[in-house]
Short mmCIF file of C-alpha atoms in Angstrom, two decimals:
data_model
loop_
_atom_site.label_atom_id
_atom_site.label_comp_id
_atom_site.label_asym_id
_atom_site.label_seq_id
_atom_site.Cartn_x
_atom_site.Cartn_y
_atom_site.Cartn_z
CA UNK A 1 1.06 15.33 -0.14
CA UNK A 2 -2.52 15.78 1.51
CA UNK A 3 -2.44 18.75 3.72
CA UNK A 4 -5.44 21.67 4.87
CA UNK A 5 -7.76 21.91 2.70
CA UNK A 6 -7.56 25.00 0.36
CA UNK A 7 -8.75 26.90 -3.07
CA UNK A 8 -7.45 26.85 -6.56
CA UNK A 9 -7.80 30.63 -7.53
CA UNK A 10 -8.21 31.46 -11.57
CA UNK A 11 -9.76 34.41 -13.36
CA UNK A 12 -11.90 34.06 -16.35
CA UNK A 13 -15.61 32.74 -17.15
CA UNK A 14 -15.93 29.31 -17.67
CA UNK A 15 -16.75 29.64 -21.69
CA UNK A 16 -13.46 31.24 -21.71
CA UNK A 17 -11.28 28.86 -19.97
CA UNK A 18 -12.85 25.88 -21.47
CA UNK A 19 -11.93 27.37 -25.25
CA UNK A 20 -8.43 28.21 -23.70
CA UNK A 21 -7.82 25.03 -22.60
CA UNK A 22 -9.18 23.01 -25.50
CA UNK A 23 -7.19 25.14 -28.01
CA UNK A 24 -4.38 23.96 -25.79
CA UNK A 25 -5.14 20.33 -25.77
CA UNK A 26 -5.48 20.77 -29.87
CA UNK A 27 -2.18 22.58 -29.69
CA UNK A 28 -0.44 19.59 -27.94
CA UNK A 29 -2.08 17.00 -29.22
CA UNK A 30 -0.95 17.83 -32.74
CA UNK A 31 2.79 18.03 -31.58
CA UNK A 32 1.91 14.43 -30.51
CA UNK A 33 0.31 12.81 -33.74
CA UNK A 34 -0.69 13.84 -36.89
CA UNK A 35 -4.46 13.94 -35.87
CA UNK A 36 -6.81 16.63 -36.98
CA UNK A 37 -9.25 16.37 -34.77
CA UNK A 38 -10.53 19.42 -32.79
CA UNK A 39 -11.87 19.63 -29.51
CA UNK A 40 -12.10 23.65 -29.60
CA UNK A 41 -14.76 23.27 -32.76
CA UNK A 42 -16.29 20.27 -30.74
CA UNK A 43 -16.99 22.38 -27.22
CA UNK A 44 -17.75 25.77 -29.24
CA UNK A 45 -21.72 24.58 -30.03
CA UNK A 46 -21.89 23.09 -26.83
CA UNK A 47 -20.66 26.35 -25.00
CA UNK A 48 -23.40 27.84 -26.64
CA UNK A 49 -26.05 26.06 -25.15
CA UNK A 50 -24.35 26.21 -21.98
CA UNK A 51 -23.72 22.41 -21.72
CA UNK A 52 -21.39 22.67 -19.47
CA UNK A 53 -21.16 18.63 -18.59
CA UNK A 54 -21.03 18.05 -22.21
CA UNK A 55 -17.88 20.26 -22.59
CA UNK A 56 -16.15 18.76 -19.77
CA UNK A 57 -16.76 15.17 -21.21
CA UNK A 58 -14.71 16.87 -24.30
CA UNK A 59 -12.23 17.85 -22.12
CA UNK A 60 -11.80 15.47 -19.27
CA UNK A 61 -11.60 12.64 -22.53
CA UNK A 62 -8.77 14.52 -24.16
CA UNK A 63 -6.97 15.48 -21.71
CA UNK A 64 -4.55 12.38 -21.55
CA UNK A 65 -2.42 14.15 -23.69
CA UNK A 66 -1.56 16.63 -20.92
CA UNK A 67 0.98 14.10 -19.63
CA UNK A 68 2.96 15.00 -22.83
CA UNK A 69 2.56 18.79 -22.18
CA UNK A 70 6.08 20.25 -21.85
CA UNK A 71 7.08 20.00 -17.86
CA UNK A 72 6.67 24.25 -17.15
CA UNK A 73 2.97 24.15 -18.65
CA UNK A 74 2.01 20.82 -16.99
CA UNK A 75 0.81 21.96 -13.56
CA UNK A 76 -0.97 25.09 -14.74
CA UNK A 77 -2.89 23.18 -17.71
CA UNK A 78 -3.83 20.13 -15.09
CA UNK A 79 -5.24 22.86 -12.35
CA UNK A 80 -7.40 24.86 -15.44
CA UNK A 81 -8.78 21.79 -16.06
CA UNK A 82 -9.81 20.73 -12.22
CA UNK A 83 -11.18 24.49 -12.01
CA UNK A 84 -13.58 24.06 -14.85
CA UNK A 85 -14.38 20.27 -13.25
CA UNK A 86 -15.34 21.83 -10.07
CA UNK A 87 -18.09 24.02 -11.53
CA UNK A 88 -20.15 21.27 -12.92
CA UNK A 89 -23.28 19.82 -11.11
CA UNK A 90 -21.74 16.35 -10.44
CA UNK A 91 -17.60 16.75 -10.24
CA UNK A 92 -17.20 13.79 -8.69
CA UNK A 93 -17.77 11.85 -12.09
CA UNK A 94 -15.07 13.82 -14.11
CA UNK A 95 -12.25 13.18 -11.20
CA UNK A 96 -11.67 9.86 -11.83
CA UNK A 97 -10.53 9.81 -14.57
CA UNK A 98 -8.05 12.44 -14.12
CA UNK A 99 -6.84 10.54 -11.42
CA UNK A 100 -6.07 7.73 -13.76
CA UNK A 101 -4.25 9.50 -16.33
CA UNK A 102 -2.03 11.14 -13.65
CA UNK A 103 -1.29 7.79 -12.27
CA UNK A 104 0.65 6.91 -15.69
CA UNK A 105 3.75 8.46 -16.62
CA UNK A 106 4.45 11.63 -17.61
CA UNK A 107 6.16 11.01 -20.66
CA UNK A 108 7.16 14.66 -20.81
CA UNK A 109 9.63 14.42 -17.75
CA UNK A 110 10.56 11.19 -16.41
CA UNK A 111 12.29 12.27 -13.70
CA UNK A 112 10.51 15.20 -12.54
CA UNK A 113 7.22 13.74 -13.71
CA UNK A 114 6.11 11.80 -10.09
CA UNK A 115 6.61 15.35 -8.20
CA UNK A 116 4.25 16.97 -11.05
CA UNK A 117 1.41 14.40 -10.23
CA UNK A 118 1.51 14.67 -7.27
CA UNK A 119 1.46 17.58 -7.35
CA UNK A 120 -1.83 18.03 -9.27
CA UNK A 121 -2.80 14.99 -7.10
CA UNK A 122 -2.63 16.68 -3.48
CA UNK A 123 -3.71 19.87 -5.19
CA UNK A 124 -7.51 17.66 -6.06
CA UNK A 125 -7.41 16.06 -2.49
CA UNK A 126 -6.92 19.42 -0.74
CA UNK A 127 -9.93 21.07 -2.49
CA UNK A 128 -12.74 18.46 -1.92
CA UNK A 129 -14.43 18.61 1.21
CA UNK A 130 -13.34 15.98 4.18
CA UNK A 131 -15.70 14.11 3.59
CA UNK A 132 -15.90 13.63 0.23
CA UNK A 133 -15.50 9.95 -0.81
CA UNK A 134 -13.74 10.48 -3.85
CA UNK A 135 -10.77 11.57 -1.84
CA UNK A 136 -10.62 7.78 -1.43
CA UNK A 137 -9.88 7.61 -4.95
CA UNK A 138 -7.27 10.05 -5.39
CA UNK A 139 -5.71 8.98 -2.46
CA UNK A 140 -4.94 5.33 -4.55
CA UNK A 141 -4.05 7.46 -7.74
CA UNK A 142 -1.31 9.28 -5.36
CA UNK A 143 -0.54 5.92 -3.76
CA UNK A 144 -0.04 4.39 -7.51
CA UNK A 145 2.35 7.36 -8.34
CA UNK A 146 4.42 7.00 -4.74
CA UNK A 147 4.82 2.94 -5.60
CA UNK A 148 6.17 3.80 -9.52
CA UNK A 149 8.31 7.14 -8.18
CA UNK A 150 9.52 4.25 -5.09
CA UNK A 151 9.17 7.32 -2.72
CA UNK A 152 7.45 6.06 0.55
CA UNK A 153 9.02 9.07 2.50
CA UNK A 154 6.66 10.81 0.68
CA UNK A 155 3.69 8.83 2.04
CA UNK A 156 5.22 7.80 5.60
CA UNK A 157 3.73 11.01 7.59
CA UNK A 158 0.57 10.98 6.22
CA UNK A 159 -0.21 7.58 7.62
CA UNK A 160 -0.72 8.95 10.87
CA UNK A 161 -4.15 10.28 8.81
CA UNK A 162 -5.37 7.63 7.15
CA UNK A 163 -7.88 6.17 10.38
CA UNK A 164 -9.31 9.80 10.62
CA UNK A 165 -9.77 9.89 6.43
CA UNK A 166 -11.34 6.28 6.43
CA UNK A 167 -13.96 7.29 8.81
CA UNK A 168 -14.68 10.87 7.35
CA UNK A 169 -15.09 8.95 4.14
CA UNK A 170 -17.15 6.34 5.67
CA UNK A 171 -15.30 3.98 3.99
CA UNK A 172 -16.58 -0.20 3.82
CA UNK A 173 -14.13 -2.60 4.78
CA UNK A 174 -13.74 -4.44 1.39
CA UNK A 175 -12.52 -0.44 0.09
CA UNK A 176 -10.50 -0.65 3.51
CA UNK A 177 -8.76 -3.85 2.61
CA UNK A 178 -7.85 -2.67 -0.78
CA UNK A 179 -6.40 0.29 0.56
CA UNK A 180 -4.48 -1.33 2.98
CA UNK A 181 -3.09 -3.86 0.31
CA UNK A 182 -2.26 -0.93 -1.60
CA UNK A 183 -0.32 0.78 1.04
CA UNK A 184 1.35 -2.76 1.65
CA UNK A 185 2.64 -2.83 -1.58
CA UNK A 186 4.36 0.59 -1.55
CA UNK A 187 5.88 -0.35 1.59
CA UNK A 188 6.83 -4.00 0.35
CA UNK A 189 8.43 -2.36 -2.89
CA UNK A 190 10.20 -0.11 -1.04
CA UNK A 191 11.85 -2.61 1.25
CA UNK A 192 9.83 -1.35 4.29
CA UNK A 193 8.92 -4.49 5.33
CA UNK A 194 7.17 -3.84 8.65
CA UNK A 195 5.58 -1.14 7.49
CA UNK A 196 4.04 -3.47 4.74
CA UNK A 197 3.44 -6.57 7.73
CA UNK A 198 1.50 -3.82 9.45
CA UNK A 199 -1.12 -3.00 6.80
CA UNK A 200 -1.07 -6.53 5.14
CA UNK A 201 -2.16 -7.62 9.22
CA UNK A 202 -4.91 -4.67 8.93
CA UNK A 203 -6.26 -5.94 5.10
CA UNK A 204 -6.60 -9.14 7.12
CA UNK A 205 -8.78 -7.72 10.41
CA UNK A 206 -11.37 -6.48 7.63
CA UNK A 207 -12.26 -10.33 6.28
CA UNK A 208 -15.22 -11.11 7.96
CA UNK A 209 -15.75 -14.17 10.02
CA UNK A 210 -18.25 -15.70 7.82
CA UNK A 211 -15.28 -15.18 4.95
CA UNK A 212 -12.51 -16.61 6.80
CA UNK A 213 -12.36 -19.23 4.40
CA UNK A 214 -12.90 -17.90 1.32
CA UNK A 215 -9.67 -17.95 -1.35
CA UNK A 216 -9.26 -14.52 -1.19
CA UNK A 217 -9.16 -14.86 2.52
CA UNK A 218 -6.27 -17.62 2.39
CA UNK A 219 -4.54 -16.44 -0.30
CA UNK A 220 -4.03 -13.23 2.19
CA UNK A 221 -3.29 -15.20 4.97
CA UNK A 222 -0.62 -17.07 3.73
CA UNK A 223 0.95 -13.51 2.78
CA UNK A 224 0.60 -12.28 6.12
CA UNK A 225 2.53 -15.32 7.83
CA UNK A 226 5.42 -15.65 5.35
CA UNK A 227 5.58 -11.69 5.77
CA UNK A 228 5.85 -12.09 9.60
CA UNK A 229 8.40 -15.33 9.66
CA UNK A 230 10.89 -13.59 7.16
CA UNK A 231 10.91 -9.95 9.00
CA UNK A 232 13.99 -10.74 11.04
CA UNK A 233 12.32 -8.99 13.84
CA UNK A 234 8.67 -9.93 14.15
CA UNK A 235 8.96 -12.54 16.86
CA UNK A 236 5.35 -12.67 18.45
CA UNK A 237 2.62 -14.24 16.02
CA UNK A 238 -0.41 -14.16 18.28
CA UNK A 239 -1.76 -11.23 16.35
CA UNK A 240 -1.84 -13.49 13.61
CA UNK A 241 -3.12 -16.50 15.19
CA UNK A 242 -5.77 -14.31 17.07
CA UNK A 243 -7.38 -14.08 13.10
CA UNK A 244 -10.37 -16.24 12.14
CA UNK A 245 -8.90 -16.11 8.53
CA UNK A 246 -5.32 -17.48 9.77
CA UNK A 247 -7.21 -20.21 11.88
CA UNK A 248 -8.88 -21.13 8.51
CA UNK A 249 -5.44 -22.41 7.15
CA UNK A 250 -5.56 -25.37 9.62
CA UNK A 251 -7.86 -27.20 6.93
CA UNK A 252 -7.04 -25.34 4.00
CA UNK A 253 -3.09 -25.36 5.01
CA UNK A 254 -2.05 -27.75 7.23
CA UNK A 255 1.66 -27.48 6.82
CA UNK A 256 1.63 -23.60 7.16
CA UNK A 257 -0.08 -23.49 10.46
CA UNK A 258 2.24 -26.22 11.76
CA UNK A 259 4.87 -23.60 11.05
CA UNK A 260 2.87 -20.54 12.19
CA UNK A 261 2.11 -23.20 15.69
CA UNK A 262 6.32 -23.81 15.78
CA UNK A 263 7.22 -20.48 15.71
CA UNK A 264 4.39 -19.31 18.03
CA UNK A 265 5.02 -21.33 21.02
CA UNK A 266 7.52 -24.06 20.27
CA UNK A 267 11.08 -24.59 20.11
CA UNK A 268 14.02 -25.28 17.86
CA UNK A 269 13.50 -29.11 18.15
CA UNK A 270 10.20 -28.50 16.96
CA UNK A 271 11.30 -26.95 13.99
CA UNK A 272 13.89 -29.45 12.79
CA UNK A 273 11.34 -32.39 13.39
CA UNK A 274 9.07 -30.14 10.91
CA UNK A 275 11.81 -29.82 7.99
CA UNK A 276 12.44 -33.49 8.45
CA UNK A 277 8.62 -34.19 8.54
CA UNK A 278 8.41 -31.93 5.35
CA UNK A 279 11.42 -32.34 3.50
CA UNK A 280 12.31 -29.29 0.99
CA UNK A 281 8.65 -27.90 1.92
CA UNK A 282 10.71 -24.72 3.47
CA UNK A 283 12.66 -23.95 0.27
CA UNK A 284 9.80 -24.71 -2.26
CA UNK A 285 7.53 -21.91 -0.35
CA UNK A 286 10.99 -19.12 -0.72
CA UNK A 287 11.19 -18.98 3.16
CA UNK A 288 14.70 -18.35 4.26
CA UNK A 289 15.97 -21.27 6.64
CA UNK A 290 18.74 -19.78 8.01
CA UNK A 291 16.86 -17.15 8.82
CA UNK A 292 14.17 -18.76 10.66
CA UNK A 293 16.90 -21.16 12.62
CA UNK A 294 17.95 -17.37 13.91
CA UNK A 295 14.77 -16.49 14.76
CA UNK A 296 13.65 -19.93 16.39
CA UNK A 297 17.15 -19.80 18.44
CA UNK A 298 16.43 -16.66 19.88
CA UNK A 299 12.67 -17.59 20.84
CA UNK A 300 14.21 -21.16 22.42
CA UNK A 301 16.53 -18.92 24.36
CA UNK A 302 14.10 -16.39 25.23
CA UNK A 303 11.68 -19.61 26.36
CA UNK A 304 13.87 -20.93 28.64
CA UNK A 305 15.33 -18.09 30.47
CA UNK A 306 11.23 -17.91 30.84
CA UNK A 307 11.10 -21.30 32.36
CA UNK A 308 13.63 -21.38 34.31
CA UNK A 309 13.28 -21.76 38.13
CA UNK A 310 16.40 -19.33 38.65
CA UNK A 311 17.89 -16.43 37.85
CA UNK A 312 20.91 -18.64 36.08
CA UNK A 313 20.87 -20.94 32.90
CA UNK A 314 23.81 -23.73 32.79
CA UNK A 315 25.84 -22.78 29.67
CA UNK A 316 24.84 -26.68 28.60
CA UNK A 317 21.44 -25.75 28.74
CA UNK A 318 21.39 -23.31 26.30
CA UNK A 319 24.39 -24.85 23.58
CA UNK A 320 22.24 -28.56 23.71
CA UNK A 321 18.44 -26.32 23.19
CA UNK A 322 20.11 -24.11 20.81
CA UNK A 323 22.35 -26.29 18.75
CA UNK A 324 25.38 -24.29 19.26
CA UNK A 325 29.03 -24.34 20.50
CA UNK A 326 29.73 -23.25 24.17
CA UNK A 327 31.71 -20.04 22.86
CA UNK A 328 28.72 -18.55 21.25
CA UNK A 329 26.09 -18.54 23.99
CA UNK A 330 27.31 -15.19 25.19
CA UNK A 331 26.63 -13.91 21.64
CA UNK A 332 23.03 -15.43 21.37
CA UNK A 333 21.98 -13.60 25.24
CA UNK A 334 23.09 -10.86 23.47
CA UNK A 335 21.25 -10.75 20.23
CA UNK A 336 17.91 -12.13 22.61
CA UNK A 337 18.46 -9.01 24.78
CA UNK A 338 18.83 -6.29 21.67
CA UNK A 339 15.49 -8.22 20.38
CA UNK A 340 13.87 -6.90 23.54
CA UNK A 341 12.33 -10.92 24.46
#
C-alpha cells in the first residue's frame, strides 16, 4: 500500500528497454492468441526517430496482455514498463491506463493476482510526486483491486492519509465525493459497516447547498439514513439531520424523514403509530423492524432516565414505555449502558 515515496532503479537506454519489452509483449501475446501482429517491428522505426511518445502509445496499448504474463515475470515486466512511462514529456497521460488494466484480473494467478497489482499499484503511487493529481487516480485503481481481492485490512491504515492526500492533490469536491463513495463501497462489501456510514456521511458534506435537491443528492441521502438506522449501533442522527441534502427529503421524501424525525428525538410510541400510519412501508424499503424496535427501545430508555426528575425510574415506567415484561428491564439498563447513552 502507499508508503514514502521512492525510485524504481533499471539499467539500460530507453531504445533498449522499449525493444526488450515489446519483444516480450509479442512473446506473450502469441502464447495468448494466434495473432501475428508485432509491436517490436511497430516501435523499431519509431525508435529511430526518437519518438519516444509514439513508442509508448505502442506499448502502454499492448500491454493488457501483461495480466496473462506468467505470475514470476509479472511484477518485473509491469515496473519496465512504468520506467520507460516516466521518461516521456507528459507521463501522466500513459498512467491511466495502466491503472485500468491492473484493476482487472490477473488471469495468470487468481489468487495471488490482487497482491501483484497492488503491488505494481503502490509501486506507481510511491514514485509520483505528492502532489501529483494522478495519484488520485491510482489511488481508485488500488481501491478497485482492494473491493474485488475483499481485503479492507489492506486499505484500513492508510485512511488515516487520505485528508492530507486530498489536499496535496487539491482535489474538487465532486472527485471527493466519488472517492468517498468508493471507499464506502469497499467498506460496505466487506461488512464494515461504520466504516462505510462514515464516508457515505462525508460523500454527503461535499453536495453543495444549492444541490441539496438534486437526484443525485437524494438518491445519496436516502443511503446515508437507511445506512445509519440498520448499524445496530449508530444511535445519534443529528449529523445527518444537520445536512441540507437530508433536510431536502422532507419534500422529496416525506415518509423517510418522518422516520429519520422518530428515531432522532422520539420514542417507541412514535414509531408504532408510524408502521401503523404506513403499513408494510418498513419492509418494502429492506429496513429490519426488529432491529429498529431494539434500537428505538434503547433510545426510549435512554430518554427517560434523561427526563426523569430523580435518580430512580419505577420498573412500570420503563416495561409500559418500552413494551416489555417486568423481568427484562434489568436486561434493557444493561444493553442502554454497554451502548454508552
Amino acid at each position: 500500500m502507499p508508503g514514502p515515496s521512492n525510485t524504481l532503479l533499471i539499467e539500460g537506454s530507453f531504445e533498449e528497454l522499449a525493444d526488450e519489452l515489446s519483444h516480450y509483449l509479442d512473446e506473450v501475446k502469441r502464447k495468448d492468441s494466434d495473432s501475428n501482429t508485432a509491436i517490436q517491428t511497430e516501435i523499431a522505426p519509431l525508435l529511430e526517430q526518437n519518438q519516444k511518445d509514439e513508442v509508448l502509445k505502442k506499448l502502454v496499448t499492448g500491454s493488457a496482455v501483461l495480466n496473462s504474463a506468467p505470475e514470476k515475470e509479472f511484477i518485473a515486466a509491469y515496473n519496465l514498463l512504468v520506467h520507460l512511462v516516466r521518461q516521456s514529456s507528459n507521463p501522466n497521460i500513459f498512467l491511466p491506463k495502466i491503472c485500468h488494466n491492473l484493476s482487472t484480473p490477473i488471469t495468470s494467478s487468481k489468487n495471488n493476482g490482487p497482491g501483484l497489482a497492488l503491488s505494481v499499484l503502490t509501486t506507481i503511487f510511491n514514485i509520483l510526486p505528492q502532489d501529483n493529481d494522478v495519484r488520485y487516480h491510482v489511488f481508485l485503481a488500488i481501491l478497485r483491486v482492494i473491493r474485488a481481492s475483499g481485503s479492507f485490512e489492506i486499505l484500513r491504515p492508510q485512511l488515516k492519509n487520505l485528508d492530507a492526500w486530498i489536499l496535496q492533490w487539491e482535489t474538487d469536491e465532486e472527485d471527493q465525493r466519488k472517492l468517498y463513495l468508493t471507499i464506502a463501497d469497499v467498506a460496505s462489501e466487506a461488512n464494515e459497516e461504520e466504516q462505510s456510514y462514515l464516508y457515505l456521511l462525508r460523500a454527503l458534506r461535499t453536495i453543495p447547498s444549492e444541490e441539496a435537491s438534486s437526484s443525485e443528492a437524494r438518491n445519496l441521502s436516502v443511503r446515508a439514513l437507511k445506512s445509519a438506522l440498520s448499524y445496530p449501533t449508530h444511535f445519534d442522527f443529528q449529523d445527518l439531520t444537520s445536512l441540507d441534502s437530508i433536510q431536502s427529503l422532507r419534500k422529496s421524501d416525506p415518509v423517510y424523514f418522518e422516520l429519520l424525525e422518530i428515531f432522532n428525538a422520539q420514542v417507541l410510541d412514535d414509531y408504532n403509530d408510524f408502521k401503523d400510519e404506513h403499513d408494510g412501508w418498513v419492509e418494502e424499503q429492506r429496513l429490519d423492524d426488529s432491529l429498529l424496535v431494539r434500537k428505538m427501545r434503547l433510545l426510549t430508555l435512554a430518554s427517560l432516565a434523561a427526563s426523569s426528575q430523580s435518580r430512580s425510574l419505577p420498573y412500570q415506567h420503563i416495561t409500559r414505555a418500552l413494551q416489555i415484561p417486568s423481568e427484562d428491564v434489568e436486561m434493557w439498563v444493561i444493553d442502554v449502558i454497554r451502548a454508552g447513552l
